[in-house]
mmCIF file with all atom_site columns, C-alpha atoms and ligand atoms in Angstrom:
data_model
loop_
_atom_site.group_PDB
_atom_site.id
_atom_site.type_symbol
_atom_site.label_atom_id
_atom_site.label_alt_id
_atom_site.label_comp_id
_atom_site.label_asym_id
_atom_site.label_entity_id
_atom_site.label_seq_id
_atom_site.pdbx_PDB_ins_code
_atom_site.Cartn_x
_atom_site.Cartn_y
_atom_site.Cartn_z
_atom_site.occupancy
_atom_site.B_iso_or_equiv
_atom_site.pdbx_formal_charge
_atom_site.auth_seq_id
_atom_site.auth_comp_id
_atom_site.auth_asym_id
_atom_site.auth_atom_id
_atom_site.pdbx_PDB_model_num
ATOM   1   C  CA  . MET A 1 1   ? 71.396 94.301 102.935 1.00 0.00 ? 75  MET A CA  1
ATOM   2   C  CA  . ALA A 1 2   ? 74.739 93.979 101.243 1.00 0.00 ? 76  ALA A CA  1
ATOM   3   C  CA  . ARG A 1 3   ? 76.160 91.087 99.272  1.00 0.00 ? 77  ARG A CA  1
ATOM   4   C  CA  . TYR A 1 4   ? 79.270 89.418 100.660 1.00 0.00 ? 78  TYR A CA  1
ATOM   5   C  CA  . GLU A 1 5   ? 81.346 86.893 98.798  1.00 0.00 ? 79  GLU A CA  1
ATOM   6   C  CA  . ILE A 1 6   ? 83.323 84.624 101.126 1.00 0.00 ? 80  ILE A CA  1
ATOM   7   C  CA  . THR A 1 7   ? 86.164 82.685 99.508  1.00 0.00 ? 81  THR A CA  1
ATOM   8   C  CA  . VAL A 1 8   ? 87.860 79.982 101.557 1.00 0.00 ? 82  VAL A CA  1
ATOM   9   C  CA  . GLU A 1 9   ? 91.159 78.413 100.527 1.00 0.00 ? 83  GLU A CA  1
ATOM   10  C  CA  . THR A 1 10  ? 92.015 74.999 102.021 1.00 0.00 ? 84  THR A CA  1
ATOM   11  C  CA  . GLY A 1 11  ? 95.692 74.001 102.161 1.00 0.00 ? 85  GLY A CA  1
ATOM   12  C  CA  . ASN A 1 12  ? 97.293 71.419 99.938  1.00 0.00 ? 86  ASN A CA  1
ATOM   13  C  CA  . VAL A 1 13  ? 98.753 69.158 102.640 1.00 0.00 ? 87  VAL A CA  1
ATOM   14  C  CA  . GLU A 1 14  ? 97.870 65.630 103.713 1.00 0.00 ? 88  GLU A CA  1
ATOM   15  C  CA  . ASN A 1 15  ? 94.442 65.365 105.389 1.00 0.00 ? 89  ASN A CA  1
ATOM   16  C  CA  . ALA A 1 16  ? 93.940 69.130 104.980 1.00 0.00 ? 90  ALA A CA  1
ATOM   17  C  CA  . GLY A 1 17  ? 90.316 68.705 103.983 1.00 0.00 ? 91  GLY A CA  1
ATOM   18  C  CA  . THR A 1 18  ? 87.335 68.444 106.295 1.00 0.00 ? 92  THR A CA  1
ATOM   19  C  CA  . ASP A 1 19  ? 83.682 67.436 106.198 1.00 0.00 ? 93  ASP A CA  1
ATOM   20  C  CA  . ALA A 1 20  ? 82.953 69.144 109.513 1.00 0.00 ? 94  ALA A CA  1
ATOM   21  C  CA  . ASN A 1 21  ? 80.448 71.989 109.705 1.00 0.00 ? 95  ASN A CA  1
ATOM   22  C  CA  . VAL A 1 22  ? 82.317 75.241 109.129 1.00 0.00 ? 96  VAL A CA  1
ATOM   23  C  CA  . SER A 1 23  ? 81.013 78.592 110.306 1.00 0.00 ? 97  SER A CA  1
ATOM   24  C  CA  . ILE A 1 24  ? 82.258 82.161 110.194 1.00 0.00 ? 98  ILE A CA  1
ATOM   25  C  CA  . THR A 1 25  ? 81.520 85.381 112.040 1.00 0.00 ? 99  THR A CA  1
ATOM   26  C  CA  . LEU A 1 26  ? 82.379 88.748 110.481 1.00 0.00 ? 100 LEU A CA  1
ATOM   27  C  CA  . TYR A 1 27  ? 83.504 91.645 112.638 1.00 0.00 ? 101 TYR A CA  1
ATOM   28  C  CA  . GLY A 1 28  ? 83.349 95.092 111.081 1.00 0.00 ? 102 GLY A CA  1
ATOM   29  C  CA  . GLN A 1 29  ? 83.728 98.662 112.255 1.00 0.00 ? 103 GLN A CA  1
ATOM   30  C  CA  . THR A 1 30  ? 79.952 99.027 112.671 1.00 0.00 ? 104 THR A CA  1
ATOM   31  C  CA  . THR A 1 31  ? 78.739 95.633 113.826 1.00 0.00 ? 105 THR A CA  1
ATOM   32  C  CA  . SER A 1 32  ? 79.219 91.905 113.467 1.00 0.00 ? 106 SER A CA  1
ATOM   33  C  CA  . ALA A 1 33  ? 77.386 89.189 111.557 1.00 0.00 ? 107 ALA A CA  1
ATOM   34  C  CA  . GLY A 1 34  ? 77.223 85.498 112.289 1.00 0.00 ? 108 GLY A CA  1
ATOM   35  C  CA  . PRO A 1 35  ? 77.917 82.795 112.937 1.00 0.00 ? 109 PRO A CA  1
ATOM   36  C  CA  . ILE A 1 36  ? 77.125 81.964 109.318 1.00 0.00 ? 110 ILE A CA  1
ATOM   37  C  CA  . GLY A 1 37  ? 77.268 78.301 108.289 1.00 0.00 ? 111 GLY A CA  1
ATOM   38  C  CA  . LEU A 1 38  ? 79.258 77.779 105.105 1.00 0.00 ? 112 LEU A CA  1
ATOM   39  C  CA  . ASP A 1 39  ? 77.776 74.937 103.096 1.00 0.00 ? 113 ASP A CA  1
ATOM   40  C  CA  . ASP A 1 40  ? 76.396 74.239 99.665  1.00 0.00 ? 114 ASP A CA  1
ATOM   41  C  CA  . SER A 1 41  ? 75.606 71.214 97.532  1.00 0.00 ? 115 SER A CA  1
ATOM   42  C  CA  . ARG A 1 42  ? 79.281 70.393 96.858  1.00 0.00 ? 116 ARG A CA  1
ATOM   43  C  CA  . ASP A 1 43  ? 81.806 68.593 99.044  1.00 0.00 ? 117 ASP A CA  1
ATOM   44  C  CA  . ASN A 1 44  ? 83.356 71.696 100.569 1.00 0.00 ? 118 ASN A CA  1
ATOM   45  C  CA  . PHE A 1 45  ? 86.761 72.345 102.141 1.00 0.00 ? 119 PHE A CA  1
ATOM   46  C  CA  . GLU A 1 46  ? 88.686 69.600 100.407 1.00 0.00 ? 120 GLU A CA  1
ATOM   47  C  CA  . ARG A 1 47  ? 92.476 69.550 100.101 1.00 0.00 ? 121 ARG A CA  1
ATOM   48  C  CA  . GLY A 1 48  ? 93.752 72.270 97.746  1.00 0.00 ? 122 GLY A CA  1
ATOM   49  C  CA  . ALA A 1 49  ? 90.236 73.519 96.997  1.00 0.00 ? 123 ALA A CA  1
ATOM   50  C  CA  . THR A 1 50  ? 88.750 76.981 96.953  1.00 0.00 ? 124 THR A CA  1
ATOM   51  C  CA  . ASP A 1 51  ? 85.132 77.330 98.071  1.00 0.00 ? 125 ASP A CA  1
ATOM   52  C  CA  . ARG A 1 52  ? 83.059 80.402 97.359  1.00 0.00 ? 126 ARG A CA  1
ATOM   53  C  CA  . PHE A 1 53  ? 79.874 81.388 99.162  1.00 0.00 ? 127 PHE A CA  1
ATOM   54  C  CA  . VAL A 1 54  ? 77.597 84.369 98.584  1.00 0.00 ? 128 VAL A CA  1
ATOM   55  C  CA  . VAL A 1 55  ? 75.558 85.715 101.486 1.00 0.00 ? 129 VAL A CA  1
ATOM   56  C  CA  . ASP A 1 56  ? 73.387 88.803 101.952 1.00 0.00 ? 130 ASP A CA  1
ATOM   57  C  CA  . LEU A 1 57  ? 73.953 90.506 105.290 1.00 0.00 ? 131 LEU A CA  1
ATOM   58  C  CA  . THR A 1 58  ? 73.274 93.716 107.111 1.00 0.00 ? 132 THR A CA  1
ATOM   59  C  CA  . PRO A 1 59  ? 76.445 95.706 106.334 1.00 0.00 ? 133 PRO A CA  1
ATOM   60  C  CA  . VAL A 1 60  ? 79.037 95.397 109.111 1.00 0.00 ? 134 VAL A CA  1
ATOM   61  C  CA  . GLY A 1 61  ? 81.187 98.350 108.035 1.00 0.00 ? 135 GLY A CA  1
ATOM   62  C  CA  . ARG A 1 62  ? 84.857 98.054 107.184 1.00 0.00 ? 136 ARG A CA  1
ATOM   63  C  CA  . LEU A 1 63  ? 85.900 94.478 107.898 1.00 0.00 ? 137 LEU A CA  1
ATOM   64  C  CA  . LEU A 1 64  ? 88.402 94.128 110.736 1.00 0.00 ? 138 LEU A CA  1
ATOM   65  C  CA  . SER A 1 65  ? 88.519 90.457 111.695 1.00 0.00 ? 139 SER A CA  1
ATOM   66  C  CA  . ILE A 1 66  ? 86.737 87.143 111.409 1.00 0.00 ? 140 ILE A CA  1
ATOM   67  C  CA  . VAL A 1 67  ? 86.241 84.126 113.611 1.00 0.00 ? 141 VAL A CA  1
ATOM   68  C  CA  . ILE A 1 68  ? 86.190 80.876 111.643 1.00 0.00 ? 142 ILE A CA  1
ATOM   69  C  CA  . GLY A 1 69  ? 85.996 77.329 112.891 1.00 0.00 ? 143 GLY A CA  1
ATOM   70  C  CA  . HIS A 1 70  ? 84.293 73.966 112.696 1.00 0.00 ? 144 HIS A CA  1
ATOM   71  C  CA  . ASP A 1 71  ? 82.472 71.509 114.926 1.00 0.00 ? 145 ASP A CA  1
ATOM   72  C  CA  . ASN A 1 72  ? 85.026 68.683 114.605 1.00 0.00 ? 146 ASN A CA  1
ATOM   73  C  CA  . SER A 1 73  ? 82.461 66.333 113.063 1.00 0.00 ? 147 SER A CA  1
ATOM   74  C  CA  . GLY A 1 74  ? 83.058 63.708 110.387 1.00 0.00 ? 148 GLY A CA  1
ATOM   75  C  CA  . ASN A 1 75  ? 86.051 61.572 109.479 1.00 0.00 ? 149 ASN A CA  1
ATOM   76  C  CA  . LYS A 1 76  ? 89.476 63.226 109.993 1.00 0.00 ? 150 LYS A CA  1
ATOM   77  C  CA  . PRO A 1 77  ? 87.868 66.585 110.759 1.00 0.00 ? 151 PRO A CA  1
ATOM   78  C  CA  . GLY A 1 78  ? 91.170 68.408 111.166 1.00 0.00 ? 152 GLY A CA  1
ATOM   79  C  CA  . TRP A 1 79  ? 91.281 71.239 108.625 1.00 0.00 ? 153 TRP A CA  1
ATOM   80  C  CA  . TYR A 1 80  ? 94.262 73.145 107.275 1.00 0.00 ? 154 TYR A CA  1
ATOM   81  C  CA  . LEU A 1 81  ? 93.044 76.614 106.381 1.00 0.00 ? 155 LEU A CA  1
ATOM   82  C  CA  . ASN A 1 82  ? 95.233 78.760 104.141 1.00 0.00 ? 156 ASN A CA  1
ATOM   83  C  CA  . ARG A 1 83  ? 93.239 81.971 104.030 1.00 0.00 ? 157 ARG A CA  1
ATOM   84  C  CA  . VAL A 1 84  ? 89.867 83.615 103.572 1.00 0.00 ? 158 VAL A CA  1
ATOM   85  C  CA  . PHE A 1 85  ? 88.951 86.457 101.240 1.00 0.00 ? 159 PHE A CA  1
ATOM   86  C  CA  . ILE A 1 86  ? 85.820 88.487 101.830 1.00 0.00 ? 160 ILE A CA  1
ATOM   87  C  CA  . SER A 1 87  ? 84.442 90.835 99.210  1.00 0.00 ? 161 SER A CA  1
ATOM   88  C  CA  . ASP A 1 88  ? 81.768 93.374 100.085 1.00 0.00 ? 162 ASP A CA  1
ATOM   89  C  CA  . PRO A 1 89  ? 80.334 95.910 97.625  1.00 0.00 ? 163 PRO A CA  1
ATOM   90  C  CA  . SER A 1 90  ? 83.332 98.219 98.120  1.00 0.00 ? 164 SER A CA  1
ATOM   91  C  CA  . GLU A 1 91  ? 86.458 96.077 98.559  1.00 0.00 ? 165 GLU A CA  1
ATOM   92  C  CA  . THR A 1 92  ? 88.104 92.714 99.152  1.00 0.00 ? 166 THR A CA  1
ATOM   93  C  CA  . ALA A 1 93  ? 89.859 91.922 102.441 1.00 0.00 ? 167 ALA A CA  1
ATOM   94  C  CA  . GLU A 1 94  ? 92.243 89.022 103.043 1.00 0.00 ? 168 GLU A CA  1
ATOM   95  C  CA  . PHE A 1 95  ? 92.423 87.046 106.293 1.00 0.00 ? 169 PHE A CA  1
ATOM   96  C  CA  . PRO A 1 96  ? 95.524 84.824 106.369 1.00 0.00 ? 170 PRO A CA  1
ATOM   97  C  CA  . ALA A 1 97  ? 95.501 81.731 108.576 1.00 0.00 ? 171 ALA A CA  1
ATOM   98  C  CA  . TYR A 1 98  ? 97.999 79.135 107.265 1.00 0.00 ? 172 TYR A CA  1
ATOM   99  C  CA  . ARG A 1 99  ? 97.324 76.877 110.211 1.00 0.00 ? 173 ARG A CA  1
ATOM   100 C  CA  . TRP A 1 100 ? 95.522 73.745 111.355 1.00 0.00 ? 174 TRP A CA  1
ATOM   101 C  CA  . LEU A 1 101 ? 92.112 73.900 112.928 1.00 0.00 ? 175 LEU A CA  1
ATOM   102 C  CA  . ALA A 1 102 ? 92.453 70.483 114.518 1.00 0.00 ? 176 ALA A CA  1
ATOM   103 C  CA  . THR A 1 103 ? 92.292 69.013 117.993 1.00 0.00 ? 177 THR A CA  1
ATOM   104 C  CA  . ASP A 1 104 ? 95.449 66.981 117.283 1.00 0.00 ? 178 ASP A CA  1
ATOM   105 C  CA  . GLU A 1 105 ? 97.683 69.704 115.794 1.00 0.00 ? 179 GLU A CA  1
ATOM   106 C  CA  . ASN A 1 106 ? 99.525 72.653 117.329 1.00 0.00 ? 180 ASN A CA  1
ATOM   107 C  CA  . ASP A 1 107 ? 97.330 74.433 119.899 1.00 0.00 ? 181 ASP A CA  1
ATOM   108 C  CA  . GLY A 1 108 ? 94.412 72.045 119.363 1.00 0.00 ? 182 GLY A CA  1
ATOM   109 C  CA  . ARG A 1 109 ? 91.971 74.802 118.520 1.00 0.00 ? 183 ARG A CA  1
ATOM   110 C  CA  . THR A 1 110 ? 89.208 74.273 115.968 1.00 0.00 ? 184 THR A CA  1
ATOM   111 C  CA  . GLN A 1 111 ? 88.219 77.936 115.934 1.00 0.00 ? 185 GLN A CA  1
ATOM   112 C  CA  . VAL A 1 112 ? 90.403 81.022 115.488 1.00 0.00 ? 186 VAL A CA  1
ATOM   113 C  CA  . ARG A 1 113 ? 90.138 84.752 115.146 1.00 0.00 ? 187 ARG A CA  1
ATOM   114 C  CA  . LEU A 1 114 ? 91.919 86.077 112.080 1.00 0.00 ? 188 LEU A CA  1
ATOM   115 C  CA  . ALA A 1 115 ? 92.885 89.707 111.625 1.00 0.00 ? 189 ALA A CA  1
ATOM   116 C  CA  . ARG A 1 116 ? 92.627 91.396 108.298 1.00 0.00 ? 190 ARG A CA  1
ATOM   117 C  CA  . ALA A 1 117 ? 95.911 91.476 106.374 1.00 0.00 ? 191 ALA A CA  1
ATOM   118 C  CA  . GLY A 1 118 ? 97.429 94.929 106.241 1.00 0.00 ? 192 GLY A CA  1
ATOM   119 C  CA  . GLY A 1 119 ? 95.429 96.237 109.234 1.00 0.00 ? 193 GLY A CA  1
HETATM 120 CA CA1 . CA  B 2 .   ? 84.578 68.280 102.694 1.00 0.00 ? 975 CA  B CA1 1
HETATM 121 CA CA1 . CA  B 2 .   ? 91.108 66.452 107.564 1.00 0.00 ? 976 CA  B CA1 1
#
């Protein structure tokens, strides 16, 4: 197993936060892992907040992309996601989003695939 630290940055715009159930799948050069529910005892994914989660996973190899999304539950579930950082034992990769995951914004999707910044 390897330790992964998943850092999720929610945007600082009106109604950016969500109480929906957020999950992530990691895609690496070797394999994938997930979906992994991201939740702890705090109120996660609030406007302007950064949430950090630590999970132990079978190593996926060099991270290439992620799929992140939510189940559209709760009040005003639309979520504005800035970006995700994932640290594994060897490096940190950034996955920029800067978009809504909301049924009533843009393309209406609540789940997206994000490529690693810098390829
Ligand atoms: Ca929340
Ligand atoms: Ca919201």
